[in-house]
Coordinates of C-alpha atoms and ligand atoms in Angstrom, one line a residue:
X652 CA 104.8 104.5 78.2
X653 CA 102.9 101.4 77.9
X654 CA 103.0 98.9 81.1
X655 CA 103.3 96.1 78.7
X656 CA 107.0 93.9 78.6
X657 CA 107.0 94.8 75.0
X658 CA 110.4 92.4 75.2
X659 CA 111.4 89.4 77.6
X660 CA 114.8 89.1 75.7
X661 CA 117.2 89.8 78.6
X662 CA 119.9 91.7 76.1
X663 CA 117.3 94.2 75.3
X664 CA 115.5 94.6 78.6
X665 CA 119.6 95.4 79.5
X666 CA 120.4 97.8 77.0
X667 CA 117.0 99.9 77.7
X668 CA 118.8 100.4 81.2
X669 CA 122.3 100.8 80.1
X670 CA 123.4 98.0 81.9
X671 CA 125.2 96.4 78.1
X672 CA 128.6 96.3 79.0
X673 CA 130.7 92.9 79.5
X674 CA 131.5 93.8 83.3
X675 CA 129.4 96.6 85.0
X676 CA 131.2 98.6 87.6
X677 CA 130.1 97.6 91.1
X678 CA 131.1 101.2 93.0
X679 CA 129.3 104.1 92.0
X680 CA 130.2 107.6 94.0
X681 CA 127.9 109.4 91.7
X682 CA 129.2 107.9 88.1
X683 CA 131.3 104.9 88.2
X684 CA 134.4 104.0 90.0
X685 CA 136.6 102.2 87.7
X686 CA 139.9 100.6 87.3
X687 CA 140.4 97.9 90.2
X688 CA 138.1 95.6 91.4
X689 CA 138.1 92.4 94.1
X690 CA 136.9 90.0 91.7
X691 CA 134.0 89.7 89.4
X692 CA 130.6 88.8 90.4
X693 CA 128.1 86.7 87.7
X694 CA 124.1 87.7 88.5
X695 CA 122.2 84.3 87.0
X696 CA 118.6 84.2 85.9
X697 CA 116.9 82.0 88.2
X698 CA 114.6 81.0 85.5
X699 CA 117.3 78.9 83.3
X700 CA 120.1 79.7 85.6
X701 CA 121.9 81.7 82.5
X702 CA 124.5 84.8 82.8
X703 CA 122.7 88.0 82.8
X704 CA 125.9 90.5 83.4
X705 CA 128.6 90.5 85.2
X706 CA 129.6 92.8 87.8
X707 CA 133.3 94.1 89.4
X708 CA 132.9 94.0 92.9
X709 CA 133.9 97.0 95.0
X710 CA 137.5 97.2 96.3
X711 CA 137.8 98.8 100.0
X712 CA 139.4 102.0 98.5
X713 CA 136.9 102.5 96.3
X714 CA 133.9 102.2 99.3
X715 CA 135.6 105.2 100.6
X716 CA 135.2 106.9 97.3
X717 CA 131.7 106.4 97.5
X718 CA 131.1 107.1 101.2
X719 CA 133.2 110.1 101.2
X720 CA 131.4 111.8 98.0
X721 CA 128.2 111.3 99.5
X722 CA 129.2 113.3 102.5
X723 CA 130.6 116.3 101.1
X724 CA 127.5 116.2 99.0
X725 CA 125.6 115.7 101.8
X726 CA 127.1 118.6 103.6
X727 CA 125.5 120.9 101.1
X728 CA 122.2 118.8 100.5
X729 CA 121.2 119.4 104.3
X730 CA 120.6 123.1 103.8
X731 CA 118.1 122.8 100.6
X732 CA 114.9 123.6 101.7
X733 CA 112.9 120.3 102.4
X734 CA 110.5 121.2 99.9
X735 CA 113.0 121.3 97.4
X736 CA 114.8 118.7 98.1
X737 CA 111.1 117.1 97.5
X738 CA 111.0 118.4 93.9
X739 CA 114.5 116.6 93.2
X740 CA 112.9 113.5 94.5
X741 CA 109.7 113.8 92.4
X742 CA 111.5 114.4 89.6
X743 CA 113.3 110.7 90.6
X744 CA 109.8 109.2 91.0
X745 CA 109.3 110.4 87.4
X746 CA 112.0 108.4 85.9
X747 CA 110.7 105.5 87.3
X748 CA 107.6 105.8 86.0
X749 CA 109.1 106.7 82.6
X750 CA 111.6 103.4 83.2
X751 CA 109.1 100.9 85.0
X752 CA 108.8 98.4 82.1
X753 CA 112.2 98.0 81.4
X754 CA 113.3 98.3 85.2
X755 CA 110.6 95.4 86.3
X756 CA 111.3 93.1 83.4
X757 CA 115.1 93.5 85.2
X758 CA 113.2 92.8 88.9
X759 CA 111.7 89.6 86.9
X760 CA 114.5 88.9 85.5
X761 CA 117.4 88.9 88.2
X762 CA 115.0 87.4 90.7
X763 CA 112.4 85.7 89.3
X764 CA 109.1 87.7 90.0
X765 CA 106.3 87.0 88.0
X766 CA 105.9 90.2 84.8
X767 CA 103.1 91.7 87.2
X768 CA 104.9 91.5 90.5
X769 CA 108.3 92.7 88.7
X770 CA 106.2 96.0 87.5
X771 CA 104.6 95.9 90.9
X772 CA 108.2 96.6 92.7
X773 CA 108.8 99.9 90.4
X774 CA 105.2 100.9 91.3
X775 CA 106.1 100.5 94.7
X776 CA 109.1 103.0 94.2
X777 CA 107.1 105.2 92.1
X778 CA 104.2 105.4 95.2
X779 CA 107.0 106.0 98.2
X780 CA 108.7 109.0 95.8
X781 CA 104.9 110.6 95.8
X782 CA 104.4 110.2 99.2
X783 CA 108.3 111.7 100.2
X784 CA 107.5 114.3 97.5
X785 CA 104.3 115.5 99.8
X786 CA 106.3 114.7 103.2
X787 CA 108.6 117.1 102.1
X788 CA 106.2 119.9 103.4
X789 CA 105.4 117.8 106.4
X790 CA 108.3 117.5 108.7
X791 CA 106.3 118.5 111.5
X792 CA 108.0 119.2 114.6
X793 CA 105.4 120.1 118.0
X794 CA 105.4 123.3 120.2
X795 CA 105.2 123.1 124.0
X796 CA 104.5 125.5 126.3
X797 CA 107.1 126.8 128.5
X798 CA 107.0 126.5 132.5
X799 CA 108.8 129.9 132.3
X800 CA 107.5 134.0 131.4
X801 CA 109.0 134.8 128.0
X802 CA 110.4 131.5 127.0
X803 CA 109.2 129.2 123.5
X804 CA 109.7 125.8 123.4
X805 CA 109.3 123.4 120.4
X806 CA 111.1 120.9 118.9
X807 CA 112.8 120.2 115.1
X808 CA 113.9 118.3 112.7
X809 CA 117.1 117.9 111.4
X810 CA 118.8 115.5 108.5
X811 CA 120.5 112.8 110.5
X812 CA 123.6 112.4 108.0
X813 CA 124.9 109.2 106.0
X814 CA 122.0 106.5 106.1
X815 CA 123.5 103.0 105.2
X816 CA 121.0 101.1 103.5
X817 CA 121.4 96.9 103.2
X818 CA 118.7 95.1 101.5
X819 CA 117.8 91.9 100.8
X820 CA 117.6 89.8 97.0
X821 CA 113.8 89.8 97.5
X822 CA 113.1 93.3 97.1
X823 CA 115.8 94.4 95.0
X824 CA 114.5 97.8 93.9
X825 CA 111.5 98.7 96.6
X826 CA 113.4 98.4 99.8
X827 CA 116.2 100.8 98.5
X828 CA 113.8 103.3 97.2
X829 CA 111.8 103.5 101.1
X830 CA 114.8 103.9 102.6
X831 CA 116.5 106.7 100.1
X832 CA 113.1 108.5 99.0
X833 CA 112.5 109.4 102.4
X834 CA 116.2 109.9 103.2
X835 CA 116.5 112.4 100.6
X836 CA 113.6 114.7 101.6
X837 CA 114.8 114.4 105.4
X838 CA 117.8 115.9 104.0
X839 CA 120.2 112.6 104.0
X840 CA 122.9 111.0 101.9
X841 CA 122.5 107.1 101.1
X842 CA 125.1 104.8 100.6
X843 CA 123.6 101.3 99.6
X844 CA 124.8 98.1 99.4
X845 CA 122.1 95.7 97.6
X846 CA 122.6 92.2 98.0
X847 CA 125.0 90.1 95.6
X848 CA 122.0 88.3 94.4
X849 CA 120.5 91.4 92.7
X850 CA 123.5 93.4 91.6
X851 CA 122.1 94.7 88.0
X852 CA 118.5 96.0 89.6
X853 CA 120.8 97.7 91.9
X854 CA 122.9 99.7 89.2
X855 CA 120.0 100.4 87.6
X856 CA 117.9 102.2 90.0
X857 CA 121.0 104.0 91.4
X858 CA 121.8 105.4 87.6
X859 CA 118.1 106.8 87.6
X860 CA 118.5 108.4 90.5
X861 CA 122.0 110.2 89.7
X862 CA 121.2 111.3 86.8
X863 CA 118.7 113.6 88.3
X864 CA 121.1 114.1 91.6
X865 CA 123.9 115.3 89.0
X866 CA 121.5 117.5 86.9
X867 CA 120.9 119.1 89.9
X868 CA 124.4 119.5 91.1
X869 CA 124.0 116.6 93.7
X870 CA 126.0 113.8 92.0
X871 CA 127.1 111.5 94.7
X872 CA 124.7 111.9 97.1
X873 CA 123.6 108.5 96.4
X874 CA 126.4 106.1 96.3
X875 CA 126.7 102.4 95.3
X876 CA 128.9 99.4 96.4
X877 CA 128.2 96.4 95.3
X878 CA 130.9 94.2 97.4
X879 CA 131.4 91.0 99.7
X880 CA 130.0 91.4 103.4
X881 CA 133.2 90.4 104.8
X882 CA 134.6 93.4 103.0
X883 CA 132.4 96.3 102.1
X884 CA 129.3 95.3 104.3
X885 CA 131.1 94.8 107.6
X886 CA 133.2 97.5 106.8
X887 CA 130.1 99.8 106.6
X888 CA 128.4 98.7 110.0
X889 CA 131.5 99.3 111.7
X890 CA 131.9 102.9 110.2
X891 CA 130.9 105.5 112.4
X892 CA 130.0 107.9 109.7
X893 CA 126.8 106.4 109.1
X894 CA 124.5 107.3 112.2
X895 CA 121.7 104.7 110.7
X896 CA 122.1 101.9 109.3
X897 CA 118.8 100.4 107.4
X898 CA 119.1 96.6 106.6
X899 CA 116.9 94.3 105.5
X900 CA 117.2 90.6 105.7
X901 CA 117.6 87.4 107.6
X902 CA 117.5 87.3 111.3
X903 CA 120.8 86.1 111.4
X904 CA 122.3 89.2 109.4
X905 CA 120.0 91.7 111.9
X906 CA 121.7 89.7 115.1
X907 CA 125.1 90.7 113.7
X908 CA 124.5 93.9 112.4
X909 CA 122.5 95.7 115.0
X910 CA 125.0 94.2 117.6
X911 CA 127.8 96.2 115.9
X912 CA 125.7 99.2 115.3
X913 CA 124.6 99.3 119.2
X914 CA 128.5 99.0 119.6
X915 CA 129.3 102.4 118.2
X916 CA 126.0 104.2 119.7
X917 CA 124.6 104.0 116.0
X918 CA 120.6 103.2 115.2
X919 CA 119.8 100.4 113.3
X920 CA 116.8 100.0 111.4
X921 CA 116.1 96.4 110.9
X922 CA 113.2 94.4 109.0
X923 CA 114.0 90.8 109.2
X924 CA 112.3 87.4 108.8
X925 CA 109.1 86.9 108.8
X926 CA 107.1 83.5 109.7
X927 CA 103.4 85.1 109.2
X928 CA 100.0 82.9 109.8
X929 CA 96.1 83.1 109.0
X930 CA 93.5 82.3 111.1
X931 CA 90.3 81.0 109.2
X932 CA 87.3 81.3 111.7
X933 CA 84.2 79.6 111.3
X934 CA 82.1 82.4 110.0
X935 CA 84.5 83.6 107.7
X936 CA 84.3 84.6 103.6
X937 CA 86.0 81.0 102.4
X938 CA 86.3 82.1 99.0
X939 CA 88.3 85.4 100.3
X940 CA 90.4 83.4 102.7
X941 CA 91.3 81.2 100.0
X942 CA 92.5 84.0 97.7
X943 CA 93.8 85.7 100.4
X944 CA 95.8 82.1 101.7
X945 CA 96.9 81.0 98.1
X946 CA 98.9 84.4 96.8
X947 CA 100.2 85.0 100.3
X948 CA 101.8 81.4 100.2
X949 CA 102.2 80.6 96.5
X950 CA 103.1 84.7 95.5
X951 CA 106.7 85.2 95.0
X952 CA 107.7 81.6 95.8
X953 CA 107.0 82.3 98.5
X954 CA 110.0 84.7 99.2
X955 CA 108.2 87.4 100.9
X956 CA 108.8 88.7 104.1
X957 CA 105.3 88.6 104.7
X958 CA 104.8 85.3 102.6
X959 CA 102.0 83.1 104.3
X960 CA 103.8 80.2 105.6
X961 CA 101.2 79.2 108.9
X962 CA 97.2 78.6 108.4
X963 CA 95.2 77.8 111.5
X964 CA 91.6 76.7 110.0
X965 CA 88.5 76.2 112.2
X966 CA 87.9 72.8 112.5
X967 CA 84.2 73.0 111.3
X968 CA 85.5 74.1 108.0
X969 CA 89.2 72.8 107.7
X970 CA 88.3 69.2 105.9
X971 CA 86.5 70.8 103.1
X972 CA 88.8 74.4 102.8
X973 CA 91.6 72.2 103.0
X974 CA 90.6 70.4 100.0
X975 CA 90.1 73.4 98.0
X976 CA 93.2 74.6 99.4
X977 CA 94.6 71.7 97.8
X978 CA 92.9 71.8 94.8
X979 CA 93.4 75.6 93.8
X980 CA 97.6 74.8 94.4
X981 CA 97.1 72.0 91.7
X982 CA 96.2 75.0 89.1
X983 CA 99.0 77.0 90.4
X984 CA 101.0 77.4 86.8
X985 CA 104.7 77.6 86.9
X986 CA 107.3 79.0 84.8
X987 CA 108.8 81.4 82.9
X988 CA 108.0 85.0 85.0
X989 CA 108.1 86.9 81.9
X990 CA 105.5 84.6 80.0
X991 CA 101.9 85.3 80.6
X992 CA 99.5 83.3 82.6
X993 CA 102.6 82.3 85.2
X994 CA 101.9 82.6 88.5
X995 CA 104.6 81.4 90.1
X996 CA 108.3 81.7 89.1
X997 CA 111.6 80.1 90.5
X998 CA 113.4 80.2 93.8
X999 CA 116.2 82.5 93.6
X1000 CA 118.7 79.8 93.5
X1001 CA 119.8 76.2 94.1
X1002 CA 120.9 76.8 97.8
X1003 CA 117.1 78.2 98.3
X1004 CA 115.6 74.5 96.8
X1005 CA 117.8 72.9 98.3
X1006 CA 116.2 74.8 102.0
X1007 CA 112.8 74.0 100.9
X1008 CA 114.2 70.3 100.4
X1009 CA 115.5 70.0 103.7
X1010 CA 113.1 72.1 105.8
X1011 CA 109.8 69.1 104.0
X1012 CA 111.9 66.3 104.7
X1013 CA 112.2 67.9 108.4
X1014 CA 108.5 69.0 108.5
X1015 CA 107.8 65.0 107.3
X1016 CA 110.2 63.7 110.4
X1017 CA 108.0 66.0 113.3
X1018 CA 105.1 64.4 112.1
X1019 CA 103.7 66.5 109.0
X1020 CA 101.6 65.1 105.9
X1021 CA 102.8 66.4 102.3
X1022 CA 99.0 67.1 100.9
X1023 CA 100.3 68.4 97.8
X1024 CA 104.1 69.8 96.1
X1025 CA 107.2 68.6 97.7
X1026 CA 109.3 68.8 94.9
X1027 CA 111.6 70.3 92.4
X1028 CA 110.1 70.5 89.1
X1029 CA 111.9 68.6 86.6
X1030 CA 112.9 71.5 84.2
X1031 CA 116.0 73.8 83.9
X1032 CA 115.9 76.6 86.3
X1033 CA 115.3 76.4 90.4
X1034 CA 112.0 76.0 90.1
X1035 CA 109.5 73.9 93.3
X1036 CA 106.4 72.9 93.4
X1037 CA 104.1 74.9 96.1
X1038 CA 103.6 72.9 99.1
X1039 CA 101.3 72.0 101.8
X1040 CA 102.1 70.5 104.9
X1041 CA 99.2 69.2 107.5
X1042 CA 100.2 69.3 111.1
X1043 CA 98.1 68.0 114.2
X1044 CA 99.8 69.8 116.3
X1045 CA 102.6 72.8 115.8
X1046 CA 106.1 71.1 114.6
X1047 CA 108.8 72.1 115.8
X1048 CA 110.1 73.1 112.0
X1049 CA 107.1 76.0 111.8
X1050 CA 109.2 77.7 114.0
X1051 CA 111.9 79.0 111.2
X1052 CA 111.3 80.9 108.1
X1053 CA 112.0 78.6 105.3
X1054 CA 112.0 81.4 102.8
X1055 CA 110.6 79.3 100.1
X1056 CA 106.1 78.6 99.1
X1057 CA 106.0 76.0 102.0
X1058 CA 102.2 76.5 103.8
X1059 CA 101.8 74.6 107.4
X1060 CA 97.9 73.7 107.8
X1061 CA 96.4 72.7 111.3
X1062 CA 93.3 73.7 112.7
X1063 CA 91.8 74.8 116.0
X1064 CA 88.4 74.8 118.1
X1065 CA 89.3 78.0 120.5
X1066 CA 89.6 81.4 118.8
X1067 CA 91.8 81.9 121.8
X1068 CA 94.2 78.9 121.3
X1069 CA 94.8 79.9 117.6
X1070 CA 95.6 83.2 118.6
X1071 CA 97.9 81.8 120.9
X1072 CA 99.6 79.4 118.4
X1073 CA 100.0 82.3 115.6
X1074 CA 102.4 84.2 118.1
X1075 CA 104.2 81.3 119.3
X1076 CA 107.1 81.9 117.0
X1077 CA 110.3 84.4 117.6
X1078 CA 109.0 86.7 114.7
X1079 CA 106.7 89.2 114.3
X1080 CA 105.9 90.6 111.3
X1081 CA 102.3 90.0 109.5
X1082 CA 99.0 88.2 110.6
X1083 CA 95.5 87.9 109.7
X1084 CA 92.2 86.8 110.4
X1085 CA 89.5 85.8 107.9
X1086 CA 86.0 86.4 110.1
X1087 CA 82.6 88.2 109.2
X1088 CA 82.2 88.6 112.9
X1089 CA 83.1 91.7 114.3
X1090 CA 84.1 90.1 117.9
X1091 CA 86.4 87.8 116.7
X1092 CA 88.4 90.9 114.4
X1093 CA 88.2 93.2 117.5
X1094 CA 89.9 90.3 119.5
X1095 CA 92.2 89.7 116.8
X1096 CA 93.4 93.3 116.8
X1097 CA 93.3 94.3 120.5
X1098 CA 96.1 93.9 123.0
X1099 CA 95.7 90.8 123.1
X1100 CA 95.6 89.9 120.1
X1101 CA 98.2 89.4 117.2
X1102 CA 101.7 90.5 118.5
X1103 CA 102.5 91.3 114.6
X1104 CA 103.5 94.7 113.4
X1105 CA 100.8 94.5 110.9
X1106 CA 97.4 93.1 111.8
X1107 CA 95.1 92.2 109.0
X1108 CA 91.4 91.4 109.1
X1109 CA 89.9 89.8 105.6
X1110 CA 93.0 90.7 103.6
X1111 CA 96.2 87.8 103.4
X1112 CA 99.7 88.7 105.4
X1113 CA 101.4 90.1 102.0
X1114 CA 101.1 93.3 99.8
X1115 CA 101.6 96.1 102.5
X1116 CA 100.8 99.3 100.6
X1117 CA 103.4 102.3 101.5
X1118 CA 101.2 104.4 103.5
X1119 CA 101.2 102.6 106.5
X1120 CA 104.5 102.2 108.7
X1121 CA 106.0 98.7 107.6
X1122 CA 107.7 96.5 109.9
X1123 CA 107.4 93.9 112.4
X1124 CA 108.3 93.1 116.5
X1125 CA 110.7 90.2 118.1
X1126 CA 113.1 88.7 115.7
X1127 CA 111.9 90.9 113.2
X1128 CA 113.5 93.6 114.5
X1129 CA 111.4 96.1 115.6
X1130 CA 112.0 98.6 112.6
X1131 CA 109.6 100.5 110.8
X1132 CA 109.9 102.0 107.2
X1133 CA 107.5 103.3 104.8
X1134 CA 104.4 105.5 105.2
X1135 CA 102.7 106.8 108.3
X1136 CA 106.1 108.6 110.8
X1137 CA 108.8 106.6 109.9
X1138 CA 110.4 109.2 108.4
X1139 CA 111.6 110.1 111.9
X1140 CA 114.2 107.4 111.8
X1141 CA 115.9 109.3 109.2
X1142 CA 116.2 112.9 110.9
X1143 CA 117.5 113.8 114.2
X1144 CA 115.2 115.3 117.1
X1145 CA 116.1 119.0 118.6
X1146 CA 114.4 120.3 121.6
X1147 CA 114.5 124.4 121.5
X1148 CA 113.9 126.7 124.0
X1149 CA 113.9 130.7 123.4
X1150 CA 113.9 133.3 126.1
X1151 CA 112.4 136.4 124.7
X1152 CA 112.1 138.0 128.3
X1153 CA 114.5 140.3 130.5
X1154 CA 115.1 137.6 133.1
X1155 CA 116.6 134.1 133.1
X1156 CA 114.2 131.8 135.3
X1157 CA 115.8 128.2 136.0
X1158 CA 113.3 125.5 135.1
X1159 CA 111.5 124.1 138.7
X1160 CA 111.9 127.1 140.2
X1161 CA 115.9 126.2 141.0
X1162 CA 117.8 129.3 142.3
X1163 CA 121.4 129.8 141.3
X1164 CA 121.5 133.8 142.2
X1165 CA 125.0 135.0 141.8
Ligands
NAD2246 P1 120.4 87.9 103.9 O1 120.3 88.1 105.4 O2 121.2 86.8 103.4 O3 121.1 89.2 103.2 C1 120.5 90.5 103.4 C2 121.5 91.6 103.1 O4 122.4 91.6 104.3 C3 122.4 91.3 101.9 O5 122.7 92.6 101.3 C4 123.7 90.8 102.6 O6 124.8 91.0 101.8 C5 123.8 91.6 103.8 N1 124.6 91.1 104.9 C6 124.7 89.9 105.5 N2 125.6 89.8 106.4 C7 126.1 91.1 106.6 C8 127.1 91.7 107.4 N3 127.8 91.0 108.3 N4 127.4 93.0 107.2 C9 126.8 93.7 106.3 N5 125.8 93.2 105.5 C10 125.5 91.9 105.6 O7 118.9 87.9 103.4 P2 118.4 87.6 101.9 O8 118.5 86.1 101.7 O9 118.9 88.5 100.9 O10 116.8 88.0 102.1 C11 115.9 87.1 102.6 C12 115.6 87.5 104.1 O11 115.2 88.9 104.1 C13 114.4 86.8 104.7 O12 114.6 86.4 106.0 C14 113.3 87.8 104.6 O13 112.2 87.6 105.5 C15 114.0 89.1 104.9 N6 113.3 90.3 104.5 C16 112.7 91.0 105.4 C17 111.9 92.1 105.0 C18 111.2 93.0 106.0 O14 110.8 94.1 105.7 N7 111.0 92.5 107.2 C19 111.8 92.5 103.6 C20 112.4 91.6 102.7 C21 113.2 90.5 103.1

């Protein structure tokens, strides 16, 4: 099937997924749960603020349904051999595949992703079910050697159990599919709540996935609620059956959810905020740095985790980069995210412009200079203009994720001091230099260096690919999800020891002789 939105009308980019009735259930336990709900919930187009579907919210009893269907399938899955457990998920990452147009029209649709960026998601998906497909045969355990005669020691893997996965609006489809691709091969149910901001994406990934689940005799084994946090979601991190709970989002929702989770002895898997920044050194490739700077800041809104939202420029070069800077966001086109040429698309709602309002007019008060944006745009829809803020020193405002295509630009003399400056912030997640010198990328990346998860040298802070282990330290939470072992989080750790001799030797030589 061709990549190409062959249709930007939302009714038929709806019907293509199934998604066409008046009020779409909100509690899947395999198929739908229907028949009560606690209220109805409207999923808006950011782009002209119109009703895409509606939605029935998940009652209490009905979470139940879902969480106890996925453990009784659960109880079955754990014993498929790993490998073909892996076939079942390739046969998920083919569906995607086979529903990616449709599926990221939906992404661009429900939360305002640009066409390309929309498809990108599903790829996403598509590449994390490959690489679960070939983990599958890779759940490597070690082998030790035994202080004792006749004794083997090595340790396993097992499937963990129920994995509660909480994502955020931003990556409605992708972050869900980490999480529950590698789930399923470690031999896992998922229960997911999305968030209420990307309800319909969320149906409609969780529909391709149980129809395979079912033909296979696994219905359930994913599960859907789609419900209030004060309900359904604090519900879930209380509930014991789920020994991990994955959740992505805001630092404020990982304070409160891995506090709860700790509580009960549970692991918490958390990928929060992210408040990422560039250094420019004198040496470097400007016209790189300035691609690299522009889609990091301006791509997605600026609504990435890993959006760009601090540049620290050299001050040999920052008078004439900045001005390019400047110039290249006056070309930015915004719009429609289904039409082509767009590069930028809308905030996901009015409380998000109404952030990036507050958080210039705060950057303005510390001190900062509005070089270009600053506004809404005057059209229907929640659309800003990309902004960029010059700071003589740090403000105090760069220290918050404003999650919204707001750049901060100072500069610096000391490779050191800029170093310093990017990690003065409570998050973690992404960084990068721009240098052709191979000193200044060495002291960028050693332990010294960035105190990021990820650590980039001549690429921007956003577009992690899924083979590396994704996540970030301090406020950001410390998780790590995607390529590389963090399928480990999803299976539980056995150390085995086997005594194949006539005697029974004590480890370090203790005598008990009875
Ligand atoms: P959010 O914190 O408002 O919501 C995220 C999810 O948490 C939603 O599903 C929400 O319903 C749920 N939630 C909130 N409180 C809860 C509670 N008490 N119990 C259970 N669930 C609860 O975040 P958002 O606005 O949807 O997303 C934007 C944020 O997500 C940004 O901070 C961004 O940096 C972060 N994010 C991080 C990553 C990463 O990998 N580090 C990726 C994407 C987004």
């Amino acid at each position: 099937m061709s990549e190409t939105l062959r249709s930007t009308d939302p009714a038929a980019v709806l019907a293509a997924l199934g998604l066409s009735a008046p009020v779409l259930p909100g509690a899947w336990a395999g198929p739908a749960l229907t028949g009560e709900s606690a209220g109805t919930l409207e999923s808006y187009n950011p782009a002209d603020g119109s009703v895409l579907g509606r939605v029935a919210l998940a009652t209490t009893a009905q979470y139940e349904a879902v969480v106890q269907r996925s453990a009784e399938q659960f109880a079955r899955w754990r014993s498929v051999p790993a490998p073909k457990r892996g076939e079942i998920v390739r046969q998920m990452g083919e569906q995607f595949r086979a529903n990616k147009p449709a599926l990221g029209a939906l992404v661009s649709l429900e939360v305002g992703k640009v066409g390309s960026e929309g498809l990108g998601e599903v790829q996403e998906t598509i590449d994390i079910a490959d690489f679960a497909v070939g983990l599958s045969r890779q759940l490597y355990g070690l082998s030790m050697h035994s202080e004792r005669p006749g004794h083997r020691m090595y340790e396993q893997w097992h499937p963990l159990g129920l994995i509660a996965v909480i994502s955020a609006f931003n990556f409605p489809n992708a972050v869900w599919a980490w999480n529950a691709m590698l789930a399923a091969v470690c031999g896992d149910g998922v229960v997911w709540k999305p968030s209420l901001k990307a309800p319909l994406v969320a149906i409609a990934s969780h529909r391709i996935c149980e129809d395979v689940l079912a033909a296979h005799g696994f219905s359930g084994l994913f599960g859907l609620v789609i419900g209030r946090d004060a309900e359904v979601g604090e519900r879930m991190i209380h509930d014991a059956r789920f020994p991990l709970v994955s959740a992505t989002g805001s630092t404020r929702m990982g304070k409160r959810i891995g506090t709860v989770v700790a509580e009960r002895f549970g692991r918490s898997l958390l990928e929060l905020g992210g408040n990422n920044a560039i250094i420019v050194a004198p040496d470097a490739n400007l016209d790189l740095a300035l691609r690299g700077i522009a889609f990091g800041a301006v791509g997605t809104a600026g609504q990435r985790c890993t959006s760009t939202r601090r540049v620290y420029l050299h001050e040999s070069i920052a008078t004439d980069f900045t001005a390019r800077l400047v110039k290249a966001y006056e070309q930015v086109t915004i719009g429609d995210p289904l039409v082509a040429g767009t590069l930028m698309g809308p905030l996901i709602d009015d409380d998000a412009v109404r952030m990036y309002q507050e958080a210039i007019a705060t950057a303005v008060g510390q001190g900062g200079r509005v070089l270009t944006g600053g506004k809404r745009v005057d059209r229907l829809g929640s659309y800003v203009q990309p902004t960029i803020i010059a700071m003589d020193g740090d403000l105090p405002v760069c220290q918050h994720e404003t999650f919204a295509p707001i750049l901060y630009v100072g500069t610096y003399t000391d490779l050191e001091d800029a170093i310093r400056r990017q990690n003065d912030v409570p998050q973690g997640l992404s960084s990068s230099i721009f240098t052709t010198n191979f000193l200044s990328a060495e002291r960028f990346l050693g332990p010294a260096g960035s105190d990021c998860g990820i650590a980039n040298v001549n690429i921007g802070t956003s577009g992690a690919e899924i083979g590396g282990a994704f996540g970030g330290e301090k406020e950001t939470g410390g998780g790590r999800e995607a390529g590389s072992d963090s399928w480990r989080a999803y299976m539980r750790r056995q150390t085995c020891t086997l005594n194949y001799s006539a005697d029974i030797p004590l480890a370090q030589g203790v005598n008990f002789d009875i």
